[in-house]
Amino acid sequence: VGRLHDASPTLEKAYLLSKKHLGLSHPTTIVSRTLYYKFFVSQKQFAAAIPLVLESISILGNGTDDAITRHQYLKQLYSLYGLTAQLAKEEETLLLFLELDKRLYDTPDEDNKKIIQNLANNYCRQKKYAEFNALVADHKLQFICE
């Protein structure tokens, strides 16, 4: 961890220079953004990691491969929003993730139970009791909002 912390100025510089001179979607920029993201997560600087994930999503196209990559990024993003208590954004991202998961993989709800439970927990934390109760009833969750 100490060595990674020492490398942070270098990671930041590499990322900013590649972004400026090569563009957002250049392979070097993508790699440097990924390393910079991993640094932030390893340091538990979750709020600083969010813009990097959003930037990664922003360069994706509409093809199937990009949709699969978007799916992975959305999973990271809803976790980061949850860790930073950005509940409305977490909710929005969870819903996008579930919709994309169903479209890409036709995953049945029972296989997405953990994600649906995360959404129920999010509704509870936001005090969206009507949405919480409907989700619990629709998916027969054993979940209590206190």
CSV table of N, CA and C in Angstrom, one decimal:
chain,number,residue,atom,x,y,z
A,1,VAL,N,0.8,-1.2,0.0
A,1,VAL,CA,0.0,0.0,0.0
A,1,VAL,C,0.9,1.3,0.0
A,2,GLY,N,2.0,1.2,0.7
A,2,GLY,CA,2.9,2.4,0.7
A,2,GLY,C,3.4,2.7,-0.6
A,3,ARG,N,3.8,1.7,-1.4
A,3,ARG,CA,4.4,1.9,-2.7
A,3,ARG,C,3.3,2.4,-3.6
A,4,LEU,N,2.1,1.9,-3.5
A,4,LEU,CA,1.0,2.4,-4.3
A,4,LEU,C,0.7,3.9,-4.0
A,5,HIS,N,0.7,4.2,-2.7
A,5,HIS,CA,0.5,5.6,-2.3
A,5,HIS,C,1.6,6.5,-2.9
A,6,ASP,N,2.9,6.0,-2.9
A,6,ASP,CA,4.0,6.8,-3.5
A,6,ASP,C,3.8,7.0,-5.0
A,7,ALA,N,3.1,6.0,-5.7
A,7,ALA,CA,2.9,6.1,-7.1
A,7,ALA,C,1.8,7.0,-7.5
A,8,SER,N,1.0,7.4,-6.6
A,8,SER,CA,-0.2,8.2,-7.0
A,8,SER,C,0.0,9.4,-7.8
A,9,PRO,N,1.1,10.3,-7.5
A,9,PRO,CA,1.3,11.4,-8.4
A,9,PRO,C,1.7,11.0,-9.8
A,10,THR,N,2.4,9.9,-9.9
A,10,THR,CA,2.7,9.4,-11.3
A,10,THR,C,1.5,8.8,-12.0
A,11,LEU,N,0.6,8.1,-11.3
A,11,LEU,CA,-0.6,7.6,-11.9
A,11,LEU,C,-1.5,8.8,-12.4
A,12,GLU,N,-1.6,9.8,-11.5
A,12,GLU,CA,-2.4,11.0,-11.9
A,12,GLU,C,-1.9,11.7,-13.1
A,13,LYS,N,-0.6,11.9,-13.1
A,13,LYS,CA,0.1,12.6,-14.2
A,13,LYS,C,-0.1,11.8,-15.5
A,14,ALA,N,0.2,10.5,-15.4
A,14,ALA,CA,0.0,9.6,-16.6
A,14,ALA,C,-1.4,9.7,-17.2
A,15,TYR,N,-2.4,9.6,-16.3
A,15,TYR,CA,-3.8,9.6,-16.7
A,15,TYR,C,-4.1,11.0,-17.3
A,16,LEU,N,-3.7,12.1,-16.7
A,16,LEU,CA,-4.1,13.4,-17.2
A,16,LEU,C,-3.4,13.7,-18.5
A,17,LEU,N,-2.1,13.3,-18.6
A,17,LEU,CA,-1.4,13.5,-19.9
A,17,LEU,C,-2.0,12.7,-21.0
A,18,SER,N,-2.2,11.4,-20.8
A,18,SER,CA,-2.8,10.6,-21.8
A,18,SER,C,-4.2,11.1,-22.3
A,19,LYS,N,-4.9,11.5,-21.3
A,19,LYS,CA,-6.3,12.0,-21.6
A,19,LYS,C,-6.2,13.3,-22.4
A,20,LYS,N,-5.3,14.2,-22.1
A,20,LYS,CA,-5.2,15.4,-22.8
A,20,LYS,C,-4.6,15.2,-24.2
A,21,HIS,N,-3.6,14.4,-24.3
A,21,HIS,CA,-2.9,14.3,-25.6
A,21,HIS,C,-3.4,13.2,-26.5
A,22,LEU,N,-3.9,12.2,-25.9
A,22,LEU,CA,-4.4,11.0,-26.7
A,22,LEU,C,-5.9,10.9,-26.8
A,23,GLY,N,-6.6,11.5,-25.9
A,23,GLY,CA,-8.1,11.4,-25.9
A,23,GLY,C,-8.6,10.3,-25.0
A,24,LEU,N,-9.9,10.4,-24.7
A,24,LEU,CA,-10.5,9.6,-23.7
A,24,LEU,C,-10.5,8.1,-24.1
A,25,SER,N,-10.6,7.8,-25.3
A,25,SER,CA,-10.8,6.4,-25.7
A,25,SER,C,-9.5,5.7,-26.2
A,26,HIS,N,-8.4,6.4,-26.1
A,26,HIS,CA,-7.1,5.8,-26.5
A,26,HIS,C,-6.7,4.7,-25.6
A,27,PRO,N,-6.2,3.6,-26.1
A,27,PRO,CA,-5.8,2.4,-25.2
A,27,PRO,C,-4.9,2.8,-24.0
A,28,THR,N,-4.0,3.7,-24.2
A,28,THR,CA,-3.1,4.2,-23.1
A,28,THR,C,-3.9,4.9,-22.0
A,29,THR,N,-4.8,5.7,-22.5
A,29,THR,CA,-5.7,6.5,-21.5
A,29,THR,C,-6.6,5.5,-20.8
A,30,ILE,N,-7.1,4.5,-21.5
A,30,ILE,CA,-8.0,3.5,-20.8
A,30,ILE,C,-7.2,2.8,-19.7
A,31,VAL,N,-6.0,2.4,-20.0
A,31,VAL,CA,-5.2,1.7,-19.0
A,31,VAL,C,-4.8,2.6,-17.9
A,32,SER,N,-4.4,3.8,-18.2
A,32,SER,CA,-4.0,4.7,-17.1
A,32,SER,C,-5.2,5.1,-16.2
A,33,ARG,N,-6.4,5.2,-16.8
A,33,ARG,CA,-7.6,5.5,-16.1
A,33,ARG,C,-8.0,4.3,-15.2
A,34,THR,N,-7.8,3.1,-15.7
A,34,THR,CA,-8.1,1.9,-14.9
A,34,THR,C,-7.1,1.8,-13.7
A,35,LEU,N,-5.9,2.1,-13.9
A,35,LEU,CA,-4.9,2.0,-12.8
A,35,LEU,C,-5.2,3.1,-11.8
A,36,TYR,N,-5.6,4.3,-12.2
A,36,TYR,CA,-5.9,5.4,-11.3
A,36,TYR,C,-7.1,5.1,-10.5
A,37,TYR,N,-8.1,4.5,-11.2
A,37,TYR,CA,-9.3,4.0,-10.5
A,37,TYR,C,-9.0,3.0,-9.4
A,38,LYS,N,-8.2,2.0,-9.8
A,38,LYS,CA,-7.8,1.0,-8.8
A,38,LYS,C,-7.0,1.6,-7.6
A,39,PHE,N,-6.2,2.6,-7.9
A,39,PHE,CA,-5.6,3.3,-6.8
A,39,PHE,C,-6.6,3.9,-5.8
A,40,PHE,N,-7.6,4.6,-6.4
A,40,PHE,CA,-8.6,5.3,-5.5
A,40,PHE,C,-9.3,4.2,-4.7
A,41,VAL,N,-9.7,3.2,-5.3
A,41,VAL,CA,-10.5,2.1,-4.6
A,41,VAL,C,-9.6,1.5,-3.5
A,42,SER,N,-8.3,1.2,-3.8
A,42,SER,CA,-7.4,0.6,-2.8
A,42,SER,C,-7.2,1.6,-1.6
A,43,GLN,N,-7.3,2.9,-1.8
A,43,GLN,CA,-7.2,3.9,-0.8
A,43,GLN,C,-8.5,4.2,-0.1
A,44,LYS,N,-9.6,3.5,-0.6
A,44,LYS,CA,-11.0,3.8,-0.1
A,44,LYS,C,-11.4,5.2,-0.4
A,45,GLN,N,-10.9,5.8,-1.4
A,45,GLN,CA,-11.3,7.1,-1.9
A,45,GLN,C,-12.4,6.9,-3.0
A,46,PHE,N,-13.5,6.4,-2.5
A,46,PHE,CA,-14.6,6.0,-3.4
A,46,PHE,C,-15.2,7.1,-4.2
A,47,ALA,N,-15.4,8.3,-3.6
A,47,ALA,CA,-15.9,9.4,-4.3
A,47,ALA,C,-15.0,9.8,-5.5
A,48,ALA,N,-13.7,9.8,-5.3
A,48,ALA,CA,-12.8,10.1,-6.4
A,48,ALA,C,-12.8,9.1,-7.5
A,49,ALA,N,-13.2,7.9,-7.2
A,49,ALA,CA,-13.2,6.9,-8.3
A,49,ALA,C,-14.5,7.0,-9.2
A,50,ILE,N,-15.5,7.6,-8.7
A,50,ILE,CA,-16.8,7.7,-9.5
A,50,ILE,C,-16.6,8.4,-10.8
A,51,PRO,N,-16.0,9.6,-10.9
A,51,PRO,CA,-15.8,10.2,-12.2
A,51,PRO,C,-15.1,9.4,-13.2
A,52,LEU,N,-14.1,8.5,-12.7
A,52,LEU,CA,-13.4,7.7,-13.7
A,52,LEU,C,-14.3,6.6,-14.3
A,53,VAL,N,-15.2,6.1,-13.5
A,53,VAL,CA,-16.1,5.1,-14.0
A,53,VAL,C,-17.1,5.7,-14.9
A,54,LEU,N,-17.6,6.9,-14.6
A,54,LEU,CA,-18.5,7.6,-15.5
A,54,LEU,C,-17.8,7.9,-16.8
A,55,GLU,N,-16.6,8.3,-16.8
A,55,GLU,CA,-15.8,8.6,-18.0
A,55,GLU,C,-15.7,7.3,-18.8
A,56,SER,N,-15.4,6.2,-18.2
A,56,SER,CA,-15.2,5.0,-18.9
A,56,SER,C,-16.6,4.6,-19.6
A,57,ILE,N,-17.7,4.8,-18.9
A,57,ILE,CA,-19.0,4.5,-19.5
A,57,ILE,C,-19.2,5.5,-20.7
A,58,SER,N,-18.8,6.7,-20.6
A,58,SER,CA,-19.1,7.7,-21.6
A,58,SER,C,-18.5,7.4,-22.9
A,59,ILE,N,-17.5,6.6,-23.0
A,59,ILE,CA,-16.8,6.4,-24.3
A,59,ILE,C,-17.3,5.1,-24.9
A,60,LEU,N,-18.3,4.4,-24.3
A,60,LEU,CA,-18.8,3.1,-24.8
A,60,LEU,C,-19.8,3.4,-26.0
A,61,GLY,N,-19.8,2.5,-26.9
A,61,GLY,CA,-20.8,2.6,-28.0
A,61,GLY,C,-22.0,1.8,-27.7
A,62,ASN,N,-22.7,1.4,-28.7
A,62,ASN,CA,-24.0,0.7,-28.5
A,62,ASN,C,-24.0,-0.8,-28.9
A,63,GLY,N,-22.8,-1.3,-29.2
A,63,GLY,CA,-22.7,-2.7,-29.6
A,63,GLY,C,-22.8,-3.6,-28.4
A,64,THR,N,-22.9,-4.9,-28.6
A,64,THR,CA,-23.1,-5.9,-27.6
A,64,THR,C,-21.8,-5.9,-26.7
A,65,ASP,N,-20.6,-5.9,-27.2
A,65,ASP,CA,-19.4,-5.9,-26.4
A,65,ASP,C,-19.4,-4.7,-25.5
A,66,ASP,N,-19.8,-3.5,-26.0
A,66,ASP,CA,-19.9,-2.3,-25.1
A,66,ASP,C,-21.0,-2.5,-24.1
A,67,ALA,N,-22.1,-3.1,-24.4
A,67,ALA,CA,-23.1,-3.3,-23.4
A,67,ALA,C,-22.6,-4.2,-22.3
A,68,ILE,N,-21.9,-5.2,-22.6
A,68,ILE,CA,-21.3,-6.1,-21.6
A,68,ILE,C,-20.3,-5.3,-20.7
A,69,THR,N,-19.5,-4.5,-21.3
A,69,THR,CA,-18.6,-3.7,-20.5
A,69,THR,C,-19.4,-2.7,-19.7
A,70,ARG,N,-20.4,-2.1,-20.2
A,70,ARG,CA,-21.3,-1.1,-19.5
A,70,ARG,C,-21.9,-1.8,-18.3
A,71,HIS,N,-22.3,-3.1,-18.4
A,71,HIS,CA,-22.9,-3.9,-17.3
A,71,HIS,C,-21.8,-3.9,-16.2
A,72,GLN,N,-20.6,-4.2,-16.5
A,72,GLN,CA,-19.5,-4.3,-15.5
A,72,GLN,C,-19.3,-3.0,-14.8
A,73,TYR,N,-19.3,-1.9,-15.6
A,73,TYR,CA,-19.1,-0.6,-15.0
A,73,TYR,C,-20.3,-0.2,-14.1
A,74,LEU,N,-21.5,-0.5,-14.5
A,74,LEU,CA,-22.7,-0.2,-13.7
A,74,LEU,C,-22.6,-0.9,-12.4
A,75,LYS,N,-22.1,-2.1,-12.4
A,75,LYS,CA,-22.0,-2.8,-11.1
A,75,LYS,C,-21.0,-2.1,-10.2
A,76,GLN,N,-19.9,-1.6,-10.7
A,76,GLN,CA,-18.9,-0.8,-9.9
A,76,GLN,C,-19.5,0.5,-9.5
A,77,LEU,N,-20.3,1.1,-10.4
A,77,LEU,CA,-20.8,2.4,-10.1
A,77,LEU,C,-21.9,2.4,-9.0
A,78,TYR,N,-22.8,1.4,-9.0
A,78,TYR,CA,-23.8,1.3,-8.0
A,78,TYR,C,-23.2,1.0,-6.6
A,79,SER,N,-22.1,0.3,-6.6
A,79,SER,CA,-21.4,0.0,-5.4
A,79,SER,C,-20.7,1.3,-4.8
A,80,LEU,N,-20.1,2.0,-5.7
A,80,LEU,CA,-19.4,3.3,-5.3
A,80,LEU,C,-20.5,4.3,-4.8
A,81,TYR,N,-21.6,4.4,-5.5
A,81,TYR,CA,-22.6,5.3,-5.0
A,81,TYR,C,-23.1,4.9,-3.6
A,82,GLY,N,-23.3,3.6,-3.4
A,82,GLY,CA,-23.7,3.1,-2.1
A,82,GLY,C,-22.7,3.4,-1.0
A,83,LEU,N,-21.4,3.2,-1.3
A,83,LEU,CA,-20.4,3.4,-0.4
A,83,LEU,C,-20.2,4.9,0.0
A,84,THR,N,-20.7,5.8,-0.9
A,84,THR,CA,-20.6,7.2,-0.7
A,84,THR,C,-21.9,7.8,-0.3
A,85,ALA,N,-22.9,7.0,0.0
A,85,ALA,CA,-24.2,7.4,0.4
A,85,ALA,C,-24.9,8.3,-0.5
A,86,GLN,N,-24.7,8.1,-1.8
A,86,GLN,CA,-25.4,8.9,-2.9
A,86,GLN,C,-26.6,8.0,-3.3
A,87,LEU,N,-27.6,7.9,-2.4
A,87,LEU,CA,-28.7,7.0,-2.5
A,87,LEU,C,-29.5,7.1,-3.8
A,88,ALA,N,-29.8,8.3,-4.2
A,88,ALA,CA,-30.6,8.5,-5.4
A,88,ALA,C,-29.9,8.0,-6.6
A,89,LYS,N,-28.6,8.3,-6.7
A,89,LYS,CA,-27.8,7.8,-7.8
A,89,LYS,C,-27.6,6.3,-7.8
A,90,GLU,N,-27.4,5.7,-6.5
A,90,GLU,CA,-27.3,4.3,-6.4
A,90,GLU,C,-28.6,3.6,-6.9
A,91,GLU,N,-29.8,4.2,-6.5
A,91,GLU,CA,-31.0,3.6,-7.0
A,91,GLU,C,-31.1,3.6,-8.5
A,92,GLU,N,-30.8,4.8,-9.1
A,92,GLU,CA,-30.9,4.9,-10.6
A,92,GLU,C,-30.0,3.9,-11.3
A,93,THR,N,-28.8,3.7,-10.7
A,93,THR,CA,-27.8,2.8,-11.3
A,93,THR,C,-28.2,1.4,-11.1
A,94,LEU,N,-28.7,1.0,-10.0
A,94,LEU,CA,-29.2,-0.3,-9.7
A,94,LEU,C,-30.3,-0.7,-10.7
A,95,LEU,N,-31.2,0.3,-11.0
A,95,LEU,CA,-32.3,0.0,-11.9
A,95,LEU,C,-31.8,-0.1,-13.4
A,96,LEU,N,-30.8,0.7,-13.7
A,96,LEU,CA,-30.2,0.5,-15.0
A,96,LEU,C,-29.4,-0.8,-15.2
A,97,PHE,N,-28.7,-1.2,-14.1
A,97,PHE,CA,-28.0,-2.5,-14.1
A,97,PHE,C,-29.0,-3.6,-14.3
A,98,LEU,N,-30.1,-3.6,-13.5
A,98,LEU,CA,-31.1,-4.7,-13.6
A,98,LEU,C,-31.7,-4.8,-15.0
A,99,GLU,N,-32.0,-3.6,-15.6
A,99,GLU,CA,-32.6,-3.6,-16.9
A,99,GLU,C,-31.6,-4.1,-18.0
A,100,LEU,N,-30.4,-3.7,-17.9
A,100,LEU,CA,-29.4,-4.1,-18.8
A,100,LEU,C,-29.1,-5.6,-18.7
A,101,ASP,N,-29.0,-6.1,-17.4
A,101,ASP,CA,-28.8,-7.5,-17.1
A,101,ASP,C,-29.9,-8.3,-17.8
A,102,LYS,N,-31.1,-7.9,-17.6
A,102,LYS,CA,-32.3,-8.7,-18.2
A,102,LYS,C,-32.2,-8.7,-19.7
A,103,ARG,N,-31.8,-7.5,-20.3
A,103,ARG,CA,-31.7,-7.4,-21.8
A,103,ARG,C,-30.6,-8.2,-22.3
A,104,LEU,N,-29.4,-8.2,-21.6
A,104,LEU,CA,-28.2,-8.9,-22.1
A,104,LEU,C,-28.3,-10.4,-21.9
A,105,TYR,N,-28.7,-10.7,-20.7
A,105,TYR,CA,-28.6,-12.1,-20.3
A,105,TYR,C,-29.9,-12.8,-20.0
A,106,ASP,N,-31.0,-12.0,-20.0
A,106,ASP,CA,-32.3,-12.6,-19.7
A,106,ASP,C,-32.3,-13.3,-18.3
A,107,THR,N,-31.6,-12.7,-17.4
A,107,THR,CA,-31.4,-13.3,-16.1
A,107,THR,C,-32.7,-13.2,-15.3
A,108,PRO,N,-33.2,-14.4,-14.8
A,108,PRO,CA,-34.4,-14.4,-14.0
A,108,PRO,C,-34.2,-13.6,-12.7
A,109,ASP,N,-35.3,-13.1,-12.2
A,109,ASP,CA,-35.2,-12.3,-10.9
A,109,ASP,C,-34.5,-13.1,-9.8
A,110,GLU,N,-34.8,-14.4,-9.7
A,110,GLU,CA,-34.3,-15.1,-8.6
A,110,GLU,C,-32.7,-15.2,-8.6
A,111,ASP,N,-32.2,-15.1,-9.8
A,111,ASP,CA,-30.7,-15.1,-10.0
A,111,ASP,C,-30.1,-13.7,-9.7
A,112,ASN,N,-31.0,-12.7,-9.6
A,112,ASN,CA,-30.6,-11.3,-9.3
A,112,ASN,C,-31.0,-10.9,-7.9
A,113,LYS,N,-31.3,-11.9,-7.1
A,113,LYS,CA,-31.9,-11.6,-5.7
A,113,LYS,C,-31.0,-10.7,-4.9
A,114,LYS,N,-29.7,-10.8,-5.0
A,114,LYS,CA,-28.8,-9.9,-4.3
A,114,LYS,C,-28.9,-8.5,-4.7
A,115,ILE,N,-29.0,-8.3,-6.0
A,115,ILE,CA,-29.1,-6.9,-6.6
A,115,ILE,C,-30.5,-6.3,-6.2
A,116,ILE,N,-31.5,-7.2,-6.2
A,116,ILE,CA,-32.9,-6.7,-5.9
A,116,ILE,C,-32.9,-6.4,-4.4
A,117,GLN,N,-32.2,-7.2,-3.5
A,117,GLN,CA,-32.1,-6.9,-2.1
A,117,GLN,C,-31.4,-5.6,-1.9
A,118,ASN,N,-30.3,-5.3,-2.7
A,118,ASN,CA,-29.6,-4.0,-2.6
A,118,ASN,C,-30.6,-2.9,-2.9
A,119,LEU,N,-31.4,-3.1,-3.9
A,119,LEU,CA,-32.4,-2.1,-4.3
A,119,LEU,C,-33.4,-1.9,-3.1
A,120,ALA,N,-33.9,-2.9,-2.5
A,120,ALA,CA,-34.8,-2.8,-1.4
A,120,ALA,C,-34.1,-2.1,-0.2
A,121,ASN,N,-32.9,-2.4,0.0
A,121,ASN,CA,-32.1,-1.7,1.1
A,121,ASN,C,-32.0,-0.2,0.8
A,122,ASN,N,-31.8,0.1,-0.5
A,122,ASN,CA,-31.7,1.5,-1.0
A,122,ASN,C,-33.0,2.2,-0.7
A,123,TYR,N,-34.1,1.6,-1.1
A,123,TYR,CA,-35.4,2.2,-0.9
A,123,TYR,C,-35.7,2.4,0.6
A,124,CYS,N,-35.3,1.5,1.4
A,124,CYS,CA,-35.4,1.6,2.9
A,124,CYS,C,-34.6,2.8,3.4
A,125,ARG,N,-33.4,2.9,3.0
A,125,ARG,CA,-32.5,4.0,3.4
A,125,ARG,C,-33.0,5.3,2.9
A,126,GLN,N,-33.7,5.4,1.8
A,126,GLN,CA,-34.2,6.6,1.3
A,126,GLN,C,-35.6,6.9,1.8
A,127,LYS,N,-36.1,6.0,2.6
A,127,LYS,CA,-37.5,6.1,3.2
A,127,LYS,C,-38.5,6.1,2.1
A,128,LYS,N,-38.3,5.4,1.0
A,128,LYS,CA,-39.3,5.2,0.0
A,128,LYS,C,-40.0,3.9,0.3
A,129,TYR,N,-40.9,4.0,1.3
A,129,TYR,CA,-41.6,2.8,1.8
A,129,TYR,C,-42.5,2.2,0.8
A,130,ALA,N,-43.2,3.0,0.0
A,130,ALA,CA,-44.1,2.4,-1.0
A,130,ALA,C,-43.3,1.5,-2.0
A,131,GLU,N,-42.2,2.0,-2.5
A,131,GLU,CA,-41.4,1.3,-3.4
A,131,GLU,C,-40.8,0.1,-2.8
A,132,PHE,N,-40.3,0.3,-1.5
A,132,PHE,CA,-39.8,-0.9,-0.7
A,132,PHE,C,-40.8,-2.0,-0.6
A,133,ASN,N,-42.0,-1.6,-0.1
A,133,ASN,CA,-43.0,-2.6,0.1
A,133,ASN,C,-43.4,-3.3,-1.2
A,134,ALA,N,-43.5,-2.6,-2.3
A,134,ALA,CA,-43.9,-3.2,-3.6
A,134,ALA,C,-42.8,-4.2,-4.0
A,135,LEU,N,-41.6,-3.8,-3.9
A,135,LEU,CA,-40.4,-4.7,-4.3
A,135,LEU,C,-40.4,-5.9,-3.4
A,136,VAL,N,-40.6,-5.8,-2.1
A,136,VAL,CA,-40.6,-6.9,-1.2
A,136,VAL,C,-41.7,-7.9,-1.6
A,137,ALA,N,-42.9,-7.3,-1.8
A,137,ALA,CA,-44.0,-8.2,-2.2
A,137,ALA,C,-43.8,-8.8,-3.5
A,138,ASP,N,-43.4,-8.1,-4.5
A,138,ASP,CA,-43.2,-8.6,-5.9
A,138,ASP,C,-42.2,-9.8,-5.9
A,139,HIS,N,-41.2,-9.6,-5.1
A,139,HIS,CA,-40.1,-10.6,-5.2
A,139,HIS,C,-40.0,-11.6,-4.0
A,140,LYS,N,-41.1,-11.5,-3.1
A,140,LYS,CA,-41.2,-12.3,-1.9
A,140,LYS,C,-39.9,-12.3,-1.1
A,141,LEU,N,-39.4,-11.1,-0.9
A,141,LEU,CA,-38.1,-11.0,-0.1
A,141,LEU,C,-38.4,-11.1,1.4
A,142,GLN,N,-37.5,-11.7,2.1
A,142,GLN,CA,-37.6,-11.7,3.6
A,142,GLN,C,-36.7,-10.6,4.1
A,143,PHE,N,-37.3,-9.4,4.0
A,143,PHE,CA,-36.5,-8.2,4.2
A,143,PHE,C,-37.4,-7.2,5.0
A,144,ILE,N,-36.9,-6.7,6.1
A,144,ILE,CA,-37.6,-5.8,6.9
A,144,ILE,C,-36.9,-4.4,6.9
A,145,CYS,N,-37.7,-3.4,6.7
A,145,CYS,CA,-37.1,-2.0,6.8
A,145,CYS,C,-37.4,-1.4,8.1
A,146,GLU,N,-36.3,-1.1,8.8
A,146,GLU,CA,-36.5,-0.5,10.2
A,146,GLU,C,-36.0,0.9,10.2
